[in-house]
XYZ file of C-alpha atoms in Angstrom:
232
model
C 114.461 65.062 29.990
C 113.284 61.642 28.872
C 114.874 58.740 27.302
C 115.026 58.832 23.539
C 115.003 55.622 21.633
C 117.591 55.839 18.765
C 117.560 53.608 15.900
C 120.558 51.265 15.622
C 121.923 52.709 18.806
C 122.601 50.646 22.217
C 120.876 53.141 24.483
C 122.089 53.303 27.865
C 121.283 55.453 30.822
C 122.069 58.756 29.176
C 119.168 61.046 29.125
C 118.617 62.833 25.873
C 116.322 65.806 25.814
C 113.358 66.052 23.174
C 114.202 68.616 20.629
C 112.115 71.594 21.622
C 110.767 74.099 18.888
C 113.718 76.748 18.704
C 112.962 80.359 20.221
C 113.449 82.966 17.891
C 114.109 86.557 18.601
C 111.695 88.142 16.347
C 113.483 91.605 16.520
C 116.375 90.106 15.027
C 116.363 89.267 11.366
C 117.229 85.808 10.347
C 119.184 85.055 7.276
C 117.369 83.401 4.148
C 119.492 79.966 4.893
C 118.556 79.760 8.544
C 114.586 80.409 7.642
C 114.939 77.636 5.134
C 116.340 75.316 7.789
C 113.756 76.267 10.242
C 110.871 75.815 7.700
C 112.388 72.148 7.133
C 111.959 71.219 10.712
C 115.964 71.228 11.197
C 117.523 72.097 14.684
C 120.494 74.293 15.880
C 122.415 71.652 17.574
C 123.429 74.284 20.418
C 119.872 74.287 21.414
C 120.516 70.683 22.842
C 123.744 71.411 24.351
C 125.330 74.895 24.416
C 128.524 73.546 25.068
C 128.759 72.240 21.820
C 131.117 74.763 19.690
C 130.293 75.708 16.192
C 132.691 77.257 13.654
C 131.026 76.979 10.421
C 133.904 77.043 7.686
C 131.641 77.831 4.723
C 130.330 80.989 6.439
C 134.107 81.974 5.941
C 136.782 82.279 3.554
C 138.791 79.478 5.450
C 137.949 76.755 3.473
C 139.344 74.691 0.497
C 137.496 77.105 -2.169
C 138.403 80.351 -0.263
C 134.943 81.614 -0.645
C 132.125 82.619 1.916
C 129.179 80.166 0.651
C 126.924 80.703 3.612
C 126.732 84.429 4.358
C 125.997 85.263 7.793
C 125.029 81.951 9.029
C 126.716 81.077 12.435
C 124.599 77.894 13.554
C 124.596 74.485 12.554
C 121.563 72.588 11.967
C 120.889 69.119 11.601
C 117.896 67.001 11.319
C 116.248 66.319 14.849
C 117.314 62.657 14.761
C 120.920 63.381 13.783
C 121.376 66.342 16.226
C 120.162 64.001 19.177
C 122.850 61.472 17.826
C 125.482 64.317 18.035
C 124.149 65.292 21.559
C 124.993 61.662 22.719
C 128.525 62.023 20.847
C 128.952 65.139 23.152
C 127.828 63.230 26.198
C 130.175 60.542 25.322
C 133.136 63.001 24.975
C 132.669 64.316 28.176
C 132.819 61.048 29.788
C 136.311 60.786 27.955
C 137.491 63.992 28.978
C 135.115 66.718 30.879
C 136.736 69.404 29.573
C 136.435 68.544 25.885
C 133.531 69.607 23.676
C 132.609 68.661 19.983
C 133.337 71.547 17.470
C 131.547 71.527 14.325
C 132.624 72.920 10.878
C 129.404 72.038 9.053
C 125.903 70.527 9.155
C 123.128 70.643 6.539
C 124.222 72.006 3.480
C 121.541 72.910 0.617
C 122.125 71.264 -2.499
C 122.462 74.596 -4.360
C 125.718 74.946 -2.414
C 126.558 71.549 -3.117
C 126.536 72.303 -6.729
C 128.620 75.611 -6.421
C 131.272 73.618 -4.593
C 131.097 70.956 -7.476
C 131.367 73.473 -10.038
C 134.219 75.374 -8.405
C 136.610 72.240 -7.880
C 139.331 72.299 -10.772
C 139.543 68.432 -11.079
C 137.959 65.615 -12.908
C 134.568 64.230 -11.592
C 136.458 60.973 -10.498
C 138.804 63.168 -8.388
C 135.978 65.318 -7.159
C 133.896 62.612 -5.343
C 136.676 61.981 -2.708
C 136.077 65.754 -1.398
C 132.397 66.594 -2.431
C 129.616 64.261 -3.325
C 128.165 64.566 -6.599
C 125.070 67.090 -6.243
C 123.224 64.866 -8.895
C 122.601 62.275 -6.404
C 122.771 64.248 -3.174
C 125.248 64.381 -0.114
C 124.319 63.403 3.338
C 124.855 66.847 4.013
C 121.903 67.928 1.951
C 119.871 65.985 4.123
C 121.211 67.459 7.201
C 122.396 63.664 7.937
C 126.019 64.468 8.103
C 128.551 66.634 10.023
C 131.777 67.946 9.634
C 133.630 68.282 12.856
C 136.626 68.123 15.579
C 137.336 68.501 19.317
C 138.194 71.490 21.491
C 140.107 71.711 24.612
C 138.781 73.474 27.625
C 140.199 76.863 26.219
C 138.178 76.567 22.811
C 141.167 75.595 20.813
C 141.063 72.804 18.264
C 142.872 69.335 19.343
C 145.834 68.838 17.014
C 144.481 66.375 14.012
C 147.765 66.349 11.871
C 145.869 68.626 8.962
C 143.367 71.178 8.745
C 139.910 70.698 7.757
C 139.292 70.397 4.045
C 142.927 69.357 3.476
C 143.187 67.462 0.336
C 145.765 64.847 0.486
C 146.202 61.297 2.050
C 147.747 62.639 5.214
C 143.955 63.232 5.986
C 142.915 59.664 5.278
C 142.061 57.770 8.192
C 142.898 54.629 6.463
C 146.441 56.123 6.043
C 147.301 56.957 9.730
C 149.423 54.028 10.598
C 151.497 54.528 7.544
C 152.134 58.189 8.481
C 152.757 57.389 12.150
C 155.299 55.214 11.309
C 157.086 57.879 8.882
C 156.727 60.584 11.357
C 154.511 62.646 9.479
C 151.576 62.194 12.069
C 152.310 62.358 15.708
C 151.053 59.846 18.058
C 148.856 62.673 19.816
C 147.381 63.523 16.441
C 146.350 59.955 15.814
C 145.124 59.321 19.419
C 142.957 62.475 18.789
C 141.544 61.343 15.945
C 140.820 57.984 17.394
C 138.888 59.501 20.409
C 136.705 61.464 17.584
C 135.932 58.508 15.784
C 135.366 56.629 19.050
C 132.772 58.982 20.314
C 130.769 59.546 16.944
C 130.692 55.800 16.443
C 129.291 55.146 19.870
C 126.570 57.549 19.064
C 125.760 55.810 15.787
C 127.740 57.877 13.190
C 130.388 56.082 10.678
C 133.205 58.047 8.938
C 134.500 57.774 5.613
C 138.317 56.889 4.379
C 139.260 60.280 2.742
C 138.232 62.789 5.582
C 139.191 62.481 9.379
C 136.552 65.177 10.168
C 133.190 63.770 8.068
C 130.726 61.514 9.846
C 127.704 59.978 8.233
C 124.633 59.142 10.313
C 123.257 56.751 7.723
C 123.639 56.078 4.062
C 122.041 57.621 1.208
C 119.275 55.257 0.366
C 118.004 55.598 4.094
C 118.277 59.059 3.791
C 116.276 59.601 0.823
C 113.490 57.386 2.799
C 113.664 59.257 5.940
C 114.500 62.652 5.461
C 113.743 65.750 3.273
C 116.311 67.116 1.001
C 117.140 70.650 1.358
C 117.770 72.418 -1.768
């Protein structure tokens, strides 16, 4: 272990391990997507902390498109710098509640998948951009610089957040939580769980968007274009 200076973060006494080369069982065939991520220098976040949970929704049909877009991919990959930030968020979460763990739904997303999602949405482009970044310009997911996630309890069950992942509607908007708390459509506990997620993610250097409680960016698109490789 060694101290890692993360840009834009207040580095405290947390020890963050360097990203080590991922050990691969050569006898086990890996998917085309996973090989692409490895060749691009991305890392599986669970190699930094095996307590981080991964439930990739786009490797199932349990997503807003009802389609399996990732096949047999089961690991969340991110740019190494972003993965280290996620590790710090996990450590901050453990300080808040030792029994909790981050539960990741999506990490890097190749732009080819972004195009599929964009084309499958049956709504105007103006509405689409509320939920899927226009692949013409590239999403932060396409750089391995964004992550969709929640929090799991000590039994691995997701905390109540008021809506499922990929919920299309204002009830999922962080900016609308106060209104829905007052009218009873969100409970106090659900809002507090969302606030806890934001607290640890913000503390690690991520920022959220206002239409999805589960989505966090590591940087802005202009910075990602300069610093990171676009994963096609």
